[in-house]
mmCIF file of C-alpha atoms in Angstrom:
data_model
loop_
_atom_site.group_PDB
_atom_site.id
_atom_site.type_symbol
_atom_site.label_atom_id
_atom_site.label_comp_id
_atom_site.label_asym_id
_atom_site.label_seq_id
_atom_site.Cartn_x
_atom_site.Cartn_y
_atom_site.Cartn_z
ATOM 1 C CA MET Z 1080 -99.845 -140.612 17.395
ATOM 2 C CA LEU Z 1081 -101.044 -136.997 16.756
ATOM 3 C CA GLU Z 1082 -104.925 -137.936 16.889
ATOM 4 C CA HIS Z 1083 -104.262 -139.779 20.254
ATOM 5 C CA ALA Z 1084 -102.312 -136.370 21.385
ATOM 6 C CA LEU Z 1085 -105.789 -134.178 20.347
ATOM 7 C CA GLU Z 1086 -108.137 -136.714 21.969
ATOM 8 C CA LEU Z 1087 -106.203 -136.130 25.323
ATOM 9 C CA LYS Z 1088 -106.295 -132.510 24.751
ATOM 10 C CA LYS Z 1089 -109.853 -131.575 25.666
ATOM 11 C CA PRO Z 1090 -109.577 -133.775 29.005
ATOM 12 C CA LEU Z 1091 -106.341 -132.443 29.867
ATOM 13 C CA HIS Z 1092 -107.948 -128.544 29.432
ATOM 14 C CA ASP Z 1093 -111.108 -130.046 31.497
ATOM 15 C CA THR Z 1094 -108.796 -131.064 34.020
ATOM 16 C CA THR Z 1095 -106.980 -127.767 34.189
ATOM 17 C CA MET Z 1096 -110.196 -125.830 34.363
ATOM 18 C CA ILE Z 1097 -111.451 -127.658 37.034
ATOM 19 C CA GLU Z 1098 -108.400 -127.042 39.268
ATOM 20 C CA ILE Z 1099 -108.705 -123.365 38.430
ATOM 21 C CA PHE Z 1100 -111.986 -122.891 39.275
ATOM 22 C CA LYS Z 1101 -112.095 -125.355 42.609
ATOM 23 C CA ILE Z 1102 -110.856 -122.257 44.803
ATOM 24 C CA PHE Z 1103 -113.538 -119.741 43.358
ATOM 25 C CA HIS Z 1104 -116.058 -122.770 43.944
ATOM 26 C CA ARG Z 1105 -115.206 -122.668 47.592
ATOM 27 C CA ALA Z 1106 -115.037 -119.003 48.107
ATOM 28 C CA THR Z 1107 -118.735 -118.952 46.686
ATOM 29 C CA GLU Z 1108 -119.798 -121.595 49.184
ATOM 30 C CA GLU Z 1109 -118.256 -119.898 52.118
ATOM 31 C CA MET Z 1110 -119.483 -116.326 51.127
ATOM 32 C CA SER Z 1111 -123.058 -117.972 50.858
ATOM 33 C CA LYS Z 1112 -123.320 -119.036 54.275
ATOM 34 C CA SER Z 1113 -125.425 -116.014 55.607
ATOM 35 C CA GLN Z 1114 -125.509 -117.456 59.103
ATOM 36 C CA SER Z 1115 -121.684 -116.615 59.637
ATOM 37 C CA VAL Z 1116 -120.319 -114.637 56.738
ATOM 38 C CA THR Z 1117 -119.782 -110.920 57.586
ATOM 39 C CA LEU Z 1118 -118.101 -107.887 55.644
ATOM 40 C CA SER Z 1119 -114.898 -108.737 57.336
ATOM 41 C CA SER Z 1120 -115.039 -111.694 54.897
ATOM 42 C CA SER Z 1121 -114.395 -109.619 51.557
ATOM 43 C CA ILE Z 1122 -110.436 -108.763 52.331
ATOM 44 C CA PRO Z 1123 -109.493 -111.989 52.979
ATOM 45 C CA VAL Z 1124 -111.105 -113.780 50.000
ATOM 46 C CA TYR Z 1125 -110.027 -111.161 47.654
ATOM 47 C CA ASN Z 1126 -106.626 -112.023 48.937
ATOM 48 C CA VAL Z 1127 -106.957 -115.703 48.703
ATOM 49 C CA LEU Z 1128 -108.360 -115.384 44.775
ATOM 50 C CA LEU Z 1129 -105.760 -112.938 43.715
ATOM 51 C CA ASP Z 1130 -102.747 -115.139 45.195
ATOM 52 C CA HIS Z 1131 -104.165 -117.987 43.417
ATOM 53 C CA LEU Z 1132 -104.577 -116.240 39.918
ATOM 54 C CA GLU Z 1133 -100.656 -114.834 40.227
ATOM 55 C CA LYS Z 1134 -99.249 -118.395 40.913
ATOM 56 C CA LEU Z 1135 -101.396 -119.411 37.747
ATOM 57 C CA LEU Z 1136 -99.636 -116.521 35.841
ATOM 58 C CA ASP Z 1137 -96.072 -116.618 37.247
ATOM 59 C CA LYS Z 1138 -93.903 -118.724 34.964
ATOM 60 C CA GLN Z 1139 -91.509 -119.545 37.853
ATOM 61 C CA HIS Z 1140 -94.026 -121.145 39.918
ATOM 62 C CA LYS Z 1141 -95.077 -124.939 39.728
ATOM 63 C CA GLU Z 1142 -98.490 -123.985 39.748
ATOM 64 C CA HIS Z 1143 -98.401 -121.968 36.625
ATOM 65 C CA CYS Z 1144 -100.806 -122.388 33.857
ATOM 66 C CA SER Z 1145 -99.215 -123.487 30.670
ATOM 67 C CA ILE Z 1146 -102.100 -123.537 28.417
ATOM 68 C CA PRO Z 1147 -102.213 -119.843 26.421
ATOM 69 C CA GLU Z 1148 -105.916 -119.634 25.950
ATOM 70 C CA ILE Z 1149 -106.744 -120.710 29.328
ATOM 71 C CA ARG Z 1150 -103.709 -118.049 30.573
ATOM 72 C CA THR Z 1151 -105.306 -115.223 28.747
ATOM 73 C CA ALA Z 1152 -108.436 -115.625 30.524
ATOM 74 C CA ILE Z 1153 -106.980 -115.644 33.759
ATOM 75 C CA ALA Z 1154 -105.047 -112.743 33.000
ATOM 76 C CA LYS Z 1155 -108.324 -110.638 32.183
ATOM 77 C CA GLY Z 1156 -110.043 -112.160 35.198
ATOM 78 C CA TYR Z 1157 -107.385 -111.192 37.184
ATOM 79 C CA LYS Z 1158 -107.331 -107.645 36.190
ATOM 80 C CA LYS Z 1159 -111.071 -107.265 36.693
ATOM 81 C CA LEU Z 1160 -110.730 -108.769 40.336
ATOM 82 C CA LYS Z 1161 -107.746 -106.432 41.190
ATOM 83 C CA THR Z 1162 -110.320 -103.647 39.645
ATOM 84 C CA TYR Z 1163 -113.286 -104.391 42.549
ATOM 85 C CA TYR Z 1164 -110.497 -105.035 45.008
ATOM 86 C CA ALA Z 1165 -109.105 -101.404 44.536
ATOM 87 C CA LYS Z 1166 -112.610 -100.125 45.272
ATOM 88 C CA THR Z 1167 -112.521 -101.272 48.685
ATOM 89 C CA ASP Z 1168 -109.866 -98.833 49.554
ATOM 90 C CA GLU Z 1169 -112.888 -96.114 48.460
ATOM 91 C CA SER Z 1170 -114.834 -96.641 51.741
ATOM 92 C CA CYS Z 1171 -114.252 -96.700 55.369
ATOM 93 C CA VAL Z 1172 -116.306 -99.800 55.742
ATOM 94 C CA TYR Z 1173 -113.816 -102.412 54.674
ATOM 95 C CA PRO Z 1174 -111.007 -101.411 57.412
ATOM 96 C CA VAL Z 1175 -113.748 -101.039 60.321
ATOM 97 C CA ALA Z 1176 -115.467 -104.494 59.523
ATOM 98 C CA THR Z 1177 -111.959 -106.140 59.207
ATOM 99 C CA ILE Z 1178 -110.492 -104.207 62.378
ATOM 100 C CA LEU Z 1179 -113.729 -105.238 64.574
ATOM 101 C CA ASP Z 1180 -113.212 -109.042 63.264
ATOM 102 C CA LEU Z 1181 -111.519 -110.194 66.614
ATOM 103 C CA ARG Z 1182 -110.341 -113.090 64.468
ATOM 104 C CA MET Z 1183 -108.237 -110.702 62.511
ATOM 105 C CA LYS Z 1184 -107.950 -107.211 63.620
ATOM 106 C CA LEU Z 1185 -104.437 -105.617 62.607
ATOM 107 C CA LYS Z 1186 -102.856 -108.700 62.667
ATOM 108 C CA TYR Z 1187 -104.662 -109.915 59.682
ATOM 109 C CA TYR Z 1188 -102.661 -106.760 58.176
ATOM 110 C CA GLN Z 1189 -99.201 -107.843 59.716
ATOM 111 C CA GLN Z 1190 -99.791 -111.353 58.608
ATOM 112 C CA GLN Z 1191 -100.260 -110.289 55.157
ATOM 113 C CA GLN Z 1192 -97.076 -108.095 54.951
ATOM 114 C CA TRP Z 1193 -99.054 -104.842 54.464
ATOM 115 C CA GLU Z 1194 -96.967 -101.839 54.442
ATOM 116 C CA GLN Z 1195 -96.952 -99.814 57.761
ATOM 117 C CA GLU Z 1196 -98.425 -96.875 55.907
ATOM 118 C CA TYR Z 1197 -101.531 -98.787 54.849
ATOM 119 C CA ILE Z 1198 -102.139 -100.500 58.456
ATOM 120 C CA ASP Z 1199 -101.823 -96.824 59.970
ATOM 121 C CA ALA Z 1200 -104.194 -95.658 57.500
ATOM 122 C CA ALA Z 1201 -106.460 -98.707 58.672
ATOM 123 C CA LEU Z 1202 -105.882 -97.480 62.167
ATOM 124 C CA ASP Z 1203 -107.075 -94.015 61.649
ATOM 125 C CA VAL Z 1204 -110.374 -94.855 59.708
ATOM 126 C CA ILE Z 1205 -111.481 -97.000 63.034
ATOM 127 C CA ARG Z 1206 -110.077 -94.257 65.200
ATOM 128 C CA ASN Z 1207 -112.283 -91.464 63.245
ATOM 129 C CA VAL Z 1208 -115.514 -93.675 63.442
ATOM 130 C CA TYR Z 1209 -115.159 -94.776 67.078
ATOM 131 C CA ASN Z 1210 -114.583 -90.963 68.074
ATOM 132 C CA ASP Z 1211 -117.614 -89.895 65.893
ATOM 133 C CA TYR Z 1212 -120.336 -92.601 67.659
ATOM 134 C CA CYS Z 1213 -118.575 -91.651 70.974
ATOM 135 C CA GLN Z 1214 -119.243 -88.248 70.537
ATOM 136 C CA VAL Z 1215 -122.905 -88.286 68.958
ATOM 137 C CA ASN Z 1216 -123.798 -91.006 71.940
ATOM 138 C CA SER Z 1217 -122.253 -88.247 74.438
ATOM 139 C CA LEU Z 1218 -124.348 -85.220 73.019
ATOM 140 C CA ALA Z 1219 -127.327 -87.514 73.420
ATOM 141 C CA ILE Z 1220 -126.541 -88.693 76.985
ATOM 142 C CA ASN Z 1221 -126.099 -84.991 77.720
ATOM 143 C CA ASP Z 1222 -129.147 -83.687 76.243
ATOM 144 C CA SER Z 1223 -130.940 -86.318 78.100
ATOM 145 C CA SER Z 1224 -129.418 -85.714 81.595
ATOM 146 C CA ILE Z 1225 -130.346 -82.087 81.108
ATOM 147 C CA GLN Z 1226 -134.161 -82.603 80.581
ATOM 148 C CA GLU Z 1227 -134.479 -85.078 82.968
ATOM 149 C CA HIS Z 1228 -132.277 -83.035 85.728
ATOM 150 C CA ASP Z 1229 -133.823 -81.566 88.954
ATOM 151 C CA GLN Z 1230 -135.105 -78.028 88.212
ATOM 152 C CA ASN Z 1231 -134.094 -76.883 91.538
ATOM 153 C CA ASN Z 1232 -130.442 -77.984 90.923
ATOM 154 C CA PHE Z 1233 -129.195 -75.428 88.409
ATOM 155 C CA PHE Z 1234 -126.140 -76.046 88.823
ATOM 156 C CA GLY Z 1235 -125.729 -79.926 88.840
ATOM 157 C CA MET Z 1236 -126.428 -79.852 85.143
ATOM 158 C CA PHE Z 1237 -122.792 -79.041 84.501
ATOM 159 C CA GLU Z 1238 -121.379 -81.848 86.799
ATOM 160 C CA ILE Z 1239 -118.662 -83.654 84.715
ATOM 161 C CA SER Z 1240 -118.752 -87.551 84.294
ATOM 162 C CA ASN Z 1241 -116.157 -89.387 85.547
ATOM 163 C CA ASP Z 1242 -116.538 -92.169 83.045
ATOM 164 C CA SER Z 1243 -112.971 -92.765 81.294
ATOM 165 C CA SER Z 1244 -113.504 -96.315 80.690
ATOM 166 C CA LYS Z 1245 -115.235 -95.411 77.334
ATOM 167 C CA GLU Z 1246 -112.521 -93.515 76.307
ATOM 168 C CA ASN Z 1247 -110.365 -96.459 76.253
ATOM 169 C CA GLU Z 1248 -112.591 -99.046 74.529
ATOM 170 C CA LEU Z 1249 -110.927 -99.082 71.170
ATOM 171 C CA GLU Z 1250 -107.220 -99.124 72.867
ATOM 172 C CA GLU Z 1251 -108.431 -101.971 75.259
ATOM 173 C CA TYR Z 1252 -109.766 -103.853 72.251
ATOM 174 C CA LEU Z 1253 -106.889 -103.771 70.292
ATOM 175 C CA ARG Z 1254 -104.547 -105.139 73.032
ATOM 176 C CA LYS Z 1255 -106.537 -108.142 73.239
ATOM 177 C CA PRO Z 1256 -105.530 -111.275 71.317
ATOM 178 C CA VAL Z 1257 -107.250 -112.492 68.135
ATOM 179 C CA ILE Z 1258 -109.604 -115.274 68.897
ATOM 180 C CA ASN Z 1259 -110.518 -118.768 67.210
ATOM 181 C CA PHE Z 1260 -111.781 -118.157 63.512
ATOM 182 C CA LYS Z 1261 -114.683 -120.457 64.406
ATOM 183 C CA THR Z 1262 -116.350 -117.687 66.716
ATOM 184 C CA ASN Z 1263 -119.790 -116.115 65.653
ATOM 185 C CA LEU Z 1264 -118.326 -112.559 65.645
ATOM 186 C CA LEU Z 1265 -122.431 -110.846 66.278
ATOM 187 C CA GLN Z 1266 -122.925 -113.355 68.991
ATOM 188 C CA TRP Z 1267 -119.486 -112.427 70.790
ATOM 189 C CA TRP Z 1268 -120.274 -108.366 70.228
ATOM 190 C CA LYS Z 1269 -123.751 -108.833 71.714
ATOM 191 C CA ALA Z 1270 -122.232 -110.818 74.839
ATOM 192 C CA HIS Z 1271 -119.610 -108.063 75.200
ATOM 193 C CA GLU Z 1272 -122.046 -104.972 74.833
ATOM 194 C CA ALA Z 1273 -121.629 -104.203 78.383
ATOM 195 C CA THR Z 1274 -117.573 -104.260 77.996
ATOM 196 C CA TYR Z 1275 -117.500 -102.069 74.568
ATOM 197 C CA PRO Z 1276 -120.670 -100.478 74.208
ATOM 198 C CA HIS Z 1277 -119.360 -98.034 71.363
ATOM 199 C CA LEU Z 1278 -117.590 -100.616 69.724
ATOM 200 C CA SER Z 1279 -120.545 -103.128 69.752
ATOM 201 C CA ALA Z 1280 -122.866 -100.425 68.302
ATOM 202 C CA ILE Z 1281 -119.936 -99.897 65.385
ATOM 203 C CA ALA Z 1282 -119.843 -103.657 64.889
ATOM 204 C CA ARG Z 1283 -123.538 -104.039 64.810
ATOM 205 C CA ASN Z 1284 -123.631 -101.415 61.936
ATOM 206 C CA PHE Z 1285 -120.798 -102.550 60.004
ATOM 207 C CA LEU Z 1286 -120.240 -106.203 60.231
ATOM 208 C CA VAL Z 1287 -123.977 -106.759 59.413
ATOM 209 C CA ILE Z 1288 -123.616 -104.942 55.669
ATOM 210 C CA PRO Z 1289 -123.988 -108.051 53.159
ATOM 211 C CA ASP Z 1290 -120.830 -109.151 51.338
ATOM 212 C CA ILE Z 1291 -122.417 -110.313 48.329
ATOM 213 C CA SER Z 1292 -126.170 -111.022 47.185
ATOM 214 C CA VAL Z 1293 -126.219 -114.555 47.333
ATOM 215 C CA PRO Z 1294 -128.027 -114.969 50.694
ATOM 216 C CA VAL Z 1295 -130.351 -112.442 49.405
ATOM 217 C CA GLU Z 1296 -131.010 -114.093 45.894
ATOM 218 C CA ARG Z 1297 -132.165 -117.194 48.071
ATOM 219 C CA ILE Z 1298 -135.185 -115.362 49.300
ATOM 220 C CA PHE Z 1299 -136.135 -114.433 46.014
ATOM 221 C CA LEU Z 1300 -135.780 -117.833 44.384
ATOM 222 C CA ALA Z 1301 -137.617 -119.395 47.238
ATOM 223 C CA GLU Z 1302 -140.550 -117.120 46.486
ATOM 224 C CA PRO Z 1303 -143.054 -117.862 43.630
ATOM 225 C CA ILE Z 1304 -142.814 -115.263 41.064
#
């Protein structure tokens, strides 16, 4: 009976390992889709993987891993993943990309039950970025207007623009509901560039930041050395 149990032990461990890594395989496949994945995919993927490992470590959960050796490896993996996840707080790119992902916006933070102070912090980040973009763009427009203005109309250069729609771009965007997850973000922002000129510019700069190196690696692998 003991010999039979030992024979079953390895297949049992193999099955457990397959179940543990299945979700990592799926995450890698999704993140490797260079045509659709944007930086905003990072936070949801981190959360899914962390939740998965937490269940495996939780003795009260039905998915708890009871094999000591594997559980030790899971704990180390969880710690490492948390280390990288914490680094997303060090940059403004993640909250900006997440909020400009119209499939998630602030709704994602709320559904994940983030504390309000963290949601407010993310909102402050994108407002600051938005204001910076508006200011830079406004200065560029004013400089251009002064240079091209009729030299005979001296006081005309001091005319005040009555375009208030740009000031409300971000707030208007945030009021709109989230959309289907199958939507291509970059195509959507391109199509709505006239409605959200400033936000579209920000989206182009932030959403195209590579999440991982997989699509880039394909280029090198395809080229002969």
